[in-house]
CSV table of C-alpha atoms in Angstrom, one decimal:
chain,number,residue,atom,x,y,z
Z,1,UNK,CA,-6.9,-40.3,46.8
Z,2,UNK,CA,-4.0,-41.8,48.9
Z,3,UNK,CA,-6.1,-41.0,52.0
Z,4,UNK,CA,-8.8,-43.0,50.6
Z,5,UNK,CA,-11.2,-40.0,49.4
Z,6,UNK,CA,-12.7,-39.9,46.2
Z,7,UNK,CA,-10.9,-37.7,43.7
Z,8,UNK,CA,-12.4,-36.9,40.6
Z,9,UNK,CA,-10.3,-34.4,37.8
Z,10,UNK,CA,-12.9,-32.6,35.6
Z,11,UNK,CA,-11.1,-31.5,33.0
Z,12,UNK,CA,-11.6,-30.2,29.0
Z,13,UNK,CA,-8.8,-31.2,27.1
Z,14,UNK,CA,-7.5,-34.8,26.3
Z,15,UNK,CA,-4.5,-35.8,27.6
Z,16,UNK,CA,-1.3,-36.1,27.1
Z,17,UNK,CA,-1.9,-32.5,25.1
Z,18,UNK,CA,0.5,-29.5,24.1
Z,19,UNK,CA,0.7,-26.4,25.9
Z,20,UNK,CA,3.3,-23.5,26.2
Z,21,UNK,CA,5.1,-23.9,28.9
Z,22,UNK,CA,9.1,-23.4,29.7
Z,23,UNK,CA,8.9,-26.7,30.4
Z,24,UNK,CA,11.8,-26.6,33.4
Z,25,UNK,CA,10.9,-28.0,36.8
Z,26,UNK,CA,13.3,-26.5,39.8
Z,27,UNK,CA,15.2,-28.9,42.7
Z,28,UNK,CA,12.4,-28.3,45.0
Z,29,UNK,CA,9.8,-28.9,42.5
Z,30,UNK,CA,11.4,-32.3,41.6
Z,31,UNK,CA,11.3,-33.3,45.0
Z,32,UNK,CA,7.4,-32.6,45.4
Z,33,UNK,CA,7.0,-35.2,42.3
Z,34,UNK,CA,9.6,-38.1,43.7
Z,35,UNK,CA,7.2,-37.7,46.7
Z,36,UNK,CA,4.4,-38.4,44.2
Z,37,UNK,CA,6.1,-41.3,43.0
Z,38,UNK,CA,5.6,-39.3,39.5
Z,39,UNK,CA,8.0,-40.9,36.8
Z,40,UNK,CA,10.4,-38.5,35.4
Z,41,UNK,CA,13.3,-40.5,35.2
Z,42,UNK,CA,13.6,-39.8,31.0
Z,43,UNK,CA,13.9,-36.0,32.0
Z,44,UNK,CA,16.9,-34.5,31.1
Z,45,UNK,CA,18.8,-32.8,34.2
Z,46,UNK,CA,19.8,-29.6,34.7
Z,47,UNK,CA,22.8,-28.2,37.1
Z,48,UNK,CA,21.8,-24.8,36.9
Z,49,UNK,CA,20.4,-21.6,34.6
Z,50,UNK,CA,23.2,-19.7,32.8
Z,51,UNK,CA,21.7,-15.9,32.4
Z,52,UNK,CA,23.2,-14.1,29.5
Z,53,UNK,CA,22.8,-10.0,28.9
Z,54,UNK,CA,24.3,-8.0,25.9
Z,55,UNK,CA,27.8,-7.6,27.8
Z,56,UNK,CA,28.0,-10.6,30.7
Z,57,UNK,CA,27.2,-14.1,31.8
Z,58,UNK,CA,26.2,-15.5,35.2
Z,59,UNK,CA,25.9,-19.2,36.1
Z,60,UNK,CA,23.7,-19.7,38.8
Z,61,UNK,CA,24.0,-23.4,39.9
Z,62,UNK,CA,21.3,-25.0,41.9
Z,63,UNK,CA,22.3,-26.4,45.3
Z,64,UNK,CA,21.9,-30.0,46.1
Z,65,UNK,CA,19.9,-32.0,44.2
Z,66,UNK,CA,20.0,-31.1,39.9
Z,67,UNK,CA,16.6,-29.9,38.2
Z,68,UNK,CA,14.7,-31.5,35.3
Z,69,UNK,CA,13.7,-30.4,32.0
Z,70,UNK,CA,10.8,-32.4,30.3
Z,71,UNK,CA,8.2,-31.8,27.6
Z,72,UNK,CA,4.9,-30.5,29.0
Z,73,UNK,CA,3.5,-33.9,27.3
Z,74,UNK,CA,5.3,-36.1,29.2
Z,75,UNK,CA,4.9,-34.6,32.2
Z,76,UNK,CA,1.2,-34.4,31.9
Z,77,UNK,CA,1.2,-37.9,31.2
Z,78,UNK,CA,3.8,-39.1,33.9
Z,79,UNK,CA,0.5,-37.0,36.6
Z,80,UNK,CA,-2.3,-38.3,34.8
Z,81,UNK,CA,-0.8,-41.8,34.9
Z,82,UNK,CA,0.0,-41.9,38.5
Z,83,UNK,CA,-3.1,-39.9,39.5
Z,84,UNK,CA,-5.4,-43.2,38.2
Z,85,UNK,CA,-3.0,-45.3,39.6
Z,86,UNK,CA,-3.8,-43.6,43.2
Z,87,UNK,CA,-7.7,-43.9,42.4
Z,88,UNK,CA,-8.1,-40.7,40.8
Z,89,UNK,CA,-11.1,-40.6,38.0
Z,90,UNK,CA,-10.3,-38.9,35.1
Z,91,UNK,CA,-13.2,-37.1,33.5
Z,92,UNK,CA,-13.7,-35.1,30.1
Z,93,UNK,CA,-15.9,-32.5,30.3
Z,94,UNK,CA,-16.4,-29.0,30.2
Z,95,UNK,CA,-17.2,-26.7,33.3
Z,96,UNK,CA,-19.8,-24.4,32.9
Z,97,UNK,CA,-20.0,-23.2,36.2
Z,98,UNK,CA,-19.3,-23.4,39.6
Z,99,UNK,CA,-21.7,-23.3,43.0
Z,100,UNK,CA,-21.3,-24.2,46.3
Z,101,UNK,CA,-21.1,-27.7,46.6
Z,102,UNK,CA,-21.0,-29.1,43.0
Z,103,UNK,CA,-19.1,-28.3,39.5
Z,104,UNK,CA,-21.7,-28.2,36.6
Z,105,UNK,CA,-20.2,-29.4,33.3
Z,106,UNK,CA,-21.5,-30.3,30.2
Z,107,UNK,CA,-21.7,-34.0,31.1
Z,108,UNK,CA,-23.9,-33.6,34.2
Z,109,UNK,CA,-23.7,-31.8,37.3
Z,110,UNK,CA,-21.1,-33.6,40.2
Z,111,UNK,CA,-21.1,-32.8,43.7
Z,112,UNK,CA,-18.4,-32.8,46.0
Z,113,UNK,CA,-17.4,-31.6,49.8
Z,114,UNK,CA,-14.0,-29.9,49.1
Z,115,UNK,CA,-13.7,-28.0,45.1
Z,116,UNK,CA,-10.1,-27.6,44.0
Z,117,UNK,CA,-9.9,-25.0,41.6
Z,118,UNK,CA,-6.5,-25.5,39.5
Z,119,UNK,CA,-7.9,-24.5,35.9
Z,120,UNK,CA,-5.0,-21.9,35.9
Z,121,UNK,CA,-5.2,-18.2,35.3
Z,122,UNK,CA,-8.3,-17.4,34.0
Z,123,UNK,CA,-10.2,-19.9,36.7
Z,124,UNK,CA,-14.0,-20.4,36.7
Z,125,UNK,CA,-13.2,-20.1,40.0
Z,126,UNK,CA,-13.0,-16.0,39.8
Z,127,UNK,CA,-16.3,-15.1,38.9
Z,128,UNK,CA,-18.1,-17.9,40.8
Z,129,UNK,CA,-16.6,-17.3,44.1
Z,130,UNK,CA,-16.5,-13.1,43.6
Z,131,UNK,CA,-12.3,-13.4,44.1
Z,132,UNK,CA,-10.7,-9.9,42.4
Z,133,UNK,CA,-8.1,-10.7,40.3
Z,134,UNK,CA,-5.4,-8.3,38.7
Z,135,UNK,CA,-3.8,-9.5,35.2
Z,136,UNK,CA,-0.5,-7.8,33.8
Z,137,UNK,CA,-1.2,-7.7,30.9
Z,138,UNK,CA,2.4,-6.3,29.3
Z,139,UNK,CA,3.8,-9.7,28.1
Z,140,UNK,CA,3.1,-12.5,25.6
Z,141,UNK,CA,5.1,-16.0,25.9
Z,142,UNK,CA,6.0,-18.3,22.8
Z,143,UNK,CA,7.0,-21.9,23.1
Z,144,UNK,CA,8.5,-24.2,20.2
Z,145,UNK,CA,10.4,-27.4,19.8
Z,146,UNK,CA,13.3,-27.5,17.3
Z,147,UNK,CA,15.5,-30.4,16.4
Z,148,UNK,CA,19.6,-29.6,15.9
Z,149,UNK,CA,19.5,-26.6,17.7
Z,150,UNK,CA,22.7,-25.3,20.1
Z,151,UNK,CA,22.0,-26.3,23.5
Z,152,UNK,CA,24.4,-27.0,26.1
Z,153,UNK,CA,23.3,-30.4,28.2
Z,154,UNK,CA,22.3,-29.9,31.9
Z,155,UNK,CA,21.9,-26.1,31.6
Z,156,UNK,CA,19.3,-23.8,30.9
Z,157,UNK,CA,20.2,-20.8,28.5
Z,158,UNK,CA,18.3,-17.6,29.5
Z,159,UNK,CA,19.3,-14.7,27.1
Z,160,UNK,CA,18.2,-11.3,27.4
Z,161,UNK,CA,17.7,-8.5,24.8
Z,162,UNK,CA,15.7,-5.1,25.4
Z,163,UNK,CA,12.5,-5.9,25.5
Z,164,UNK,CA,12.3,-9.8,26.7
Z,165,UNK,CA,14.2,-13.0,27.2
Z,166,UNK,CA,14.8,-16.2,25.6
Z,167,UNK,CA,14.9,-19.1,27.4
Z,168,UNK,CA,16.6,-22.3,26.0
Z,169,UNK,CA,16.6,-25.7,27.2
Z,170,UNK,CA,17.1,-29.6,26.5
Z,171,UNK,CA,13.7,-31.1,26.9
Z,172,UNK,CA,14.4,-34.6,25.2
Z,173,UNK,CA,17.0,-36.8,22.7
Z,174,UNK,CA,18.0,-33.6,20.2
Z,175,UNK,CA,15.3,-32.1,21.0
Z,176,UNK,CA,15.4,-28.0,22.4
Z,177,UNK,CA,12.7,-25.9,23.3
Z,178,UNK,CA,12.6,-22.5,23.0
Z,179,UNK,CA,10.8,-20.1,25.1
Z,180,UNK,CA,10.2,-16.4,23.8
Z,181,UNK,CA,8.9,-13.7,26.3
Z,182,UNK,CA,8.5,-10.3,25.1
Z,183,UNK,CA,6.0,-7.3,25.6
Z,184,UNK,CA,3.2,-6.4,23.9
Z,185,UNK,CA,5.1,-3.3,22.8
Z,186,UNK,CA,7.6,-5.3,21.4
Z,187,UNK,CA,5.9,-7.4,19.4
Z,188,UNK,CA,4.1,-4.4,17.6
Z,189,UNK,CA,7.2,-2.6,16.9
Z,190,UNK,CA,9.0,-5.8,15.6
Z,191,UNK,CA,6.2,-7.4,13.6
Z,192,UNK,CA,6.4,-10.5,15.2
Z,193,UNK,CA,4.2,-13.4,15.1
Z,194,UNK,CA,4.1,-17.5,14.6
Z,195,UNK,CA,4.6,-17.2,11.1
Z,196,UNK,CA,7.7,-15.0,11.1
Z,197,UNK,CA,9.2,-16.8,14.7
Z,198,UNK,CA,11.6,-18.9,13.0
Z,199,UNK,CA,13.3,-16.2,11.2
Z,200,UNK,CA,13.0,-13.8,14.1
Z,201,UNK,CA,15.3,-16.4,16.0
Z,202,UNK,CA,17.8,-17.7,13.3
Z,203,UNK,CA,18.5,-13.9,13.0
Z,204,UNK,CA,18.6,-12.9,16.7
Z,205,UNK,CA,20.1,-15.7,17.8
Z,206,UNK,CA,22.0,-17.4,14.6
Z,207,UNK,CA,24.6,-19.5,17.4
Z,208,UNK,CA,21.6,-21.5,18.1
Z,209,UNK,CA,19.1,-21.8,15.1
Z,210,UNK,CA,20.9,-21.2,12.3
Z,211,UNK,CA,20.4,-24.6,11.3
Z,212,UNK,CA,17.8,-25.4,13.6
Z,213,UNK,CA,14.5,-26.7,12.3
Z,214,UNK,CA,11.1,-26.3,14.0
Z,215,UNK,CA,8.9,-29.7,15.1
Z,216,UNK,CA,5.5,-28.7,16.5
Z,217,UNK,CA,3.4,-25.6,16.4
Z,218,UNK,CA,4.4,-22.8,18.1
Z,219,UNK,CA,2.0,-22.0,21.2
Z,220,UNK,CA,1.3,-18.9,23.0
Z,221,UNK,CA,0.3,-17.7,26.7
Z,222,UNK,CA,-1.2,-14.8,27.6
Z,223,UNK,CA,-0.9,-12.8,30.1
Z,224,UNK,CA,1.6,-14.1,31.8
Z,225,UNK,CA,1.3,-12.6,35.5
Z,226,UNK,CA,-1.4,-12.0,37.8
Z,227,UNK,CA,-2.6,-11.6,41.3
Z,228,UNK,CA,-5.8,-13.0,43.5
Z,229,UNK,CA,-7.0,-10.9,46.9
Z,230,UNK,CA,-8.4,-14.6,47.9
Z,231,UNK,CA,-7.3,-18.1,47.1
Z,232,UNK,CA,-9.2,-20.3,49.4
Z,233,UNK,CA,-12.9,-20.6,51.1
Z,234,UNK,CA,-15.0,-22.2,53.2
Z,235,UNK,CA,-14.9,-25.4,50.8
Z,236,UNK,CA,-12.5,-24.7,48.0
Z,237,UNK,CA,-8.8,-23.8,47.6
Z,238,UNK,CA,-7.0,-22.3,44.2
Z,239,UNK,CA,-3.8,-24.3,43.5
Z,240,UNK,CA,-1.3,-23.4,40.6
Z,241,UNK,CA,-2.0,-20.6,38.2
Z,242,UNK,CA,-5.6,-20.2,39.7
Z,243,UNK,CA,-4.4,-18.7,42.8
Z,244,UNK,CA,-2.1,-16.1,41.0
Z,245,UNK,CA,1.0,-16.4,38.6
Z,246,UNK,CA,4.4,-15.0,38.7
Z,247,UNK,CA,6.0,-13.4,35.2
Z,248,UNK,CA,8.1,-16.5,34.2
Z,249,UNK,CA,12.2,-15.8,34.6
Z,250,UNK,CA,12.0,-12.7,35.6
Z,251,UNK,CA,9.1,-12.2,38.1
């Protein structure tokens, strides 16, 4: 849009909108959005991720510039905001297919020289373009917000236990997320689900949520990892999750 081409996003849901995510952006990722002139100065930031296992700690500073943490609403708001202010149309609408050449949606069919597919793991893109994708399919992730919880300021908290990690971070004014990633295995064995999470983590992790209380739902993602033989064509490029997704802390 910057370069003067018409951009149009197509997408389904209404934004600003909720969606698990560990809500964390790295140095380098930062720097892609000062770039973009993308507000984030509310974020919180972060010095570094502090790992903890059963019998040790390691700090891992980043080097140079700090990272940010921010709620996935805000950020999708800070993008959508400076995305129109670039020229970008926003559209709501549901894709129904993809073909060469045009993006058929409930709304009407719109044609374009260049499709970006960035509708994130399980793209439309796959089936429509014949691109073999993989999923790993051996881990769930939970996200929640909780209020009063034990978070250190400009750090993010990952601790690990036997069969996933939990990864802790300021996102806003007394306002923590967490972020649970376990196997499927796991969750069997333990009984867990969104109705039991907030005892699972007052128990497990009592320093932290003892006295915590939840705000918000608790959202899932699922699966978590996957892998792409193609991410481009002739006339479209994957971007983000579309063109493949890395297990989230620990790879």
């Amino acid at each position: 849009a910057r370069a003067g081409v018409r951009v149009v996003v197509i997408d389904r849901a209404e934004f600003p909108r909720a969606k698990a995510c560990g809500e964390g952006l790295l140095p380098h990722g930062c720097a892609v959005l000062d770039r973009l002139g993308v507000e984030t100065s509310n974020a919180a930031l972060l010095r570094g991720i502090r790992f903890h296992t059963q019998n040790a700690t390691a700090w891992l500073p980043f080097p140079g510039r700090p990272g940010r943490a921010i709620s996935r609403r805000a950020l999708d708001d800070a993008l959508r905001l400076r995305a129109v202010a670039y020229g970008a149309e926003m559209v709501r609408a549901r894709v129904t297919a993809i073909e060469p050449g045009g993006v058929v949606t409930d709304q009407g069919i719109l044609h374009a020289r260049l499709l970006v597919g960035a509708d994130g793991t399980r793209s439309i893109f796959h089936e429509s373009f014949e691109v073999r994708v993989h999923y790993s399919r051996d881990r769930v992730g939970f996200s929640s917000h909780w209020n009063d919880a034990r978070v250190e300021a400009g750090e993010v908290n990952v601790h690990t236990f036997g069969e996933g990690e939990l990864y802790v971070a300021p996102v806003g004014p007394g306002v923590t997320l967490a972020a649970l990633l376990v196997s499927r295995r796991f969750i069997a064995e333990a009984g867990l689900s969104m109705s039991v999470m907030n005892g699972f983590l007052r128990e497990r992790f009592p320093d932290r949520f003892a006295t915590a209380k939840r705000v918000g739902p608790i959202l899932g993602a699922y699966p978590l990892s996957s892998r792409v033989n193609l991410v481009a064509g002739r006339d479209w490029p994957l971007v983000g999750d579309a063109a493949g997704a890395v297990d989230p802390i620990s790879g």
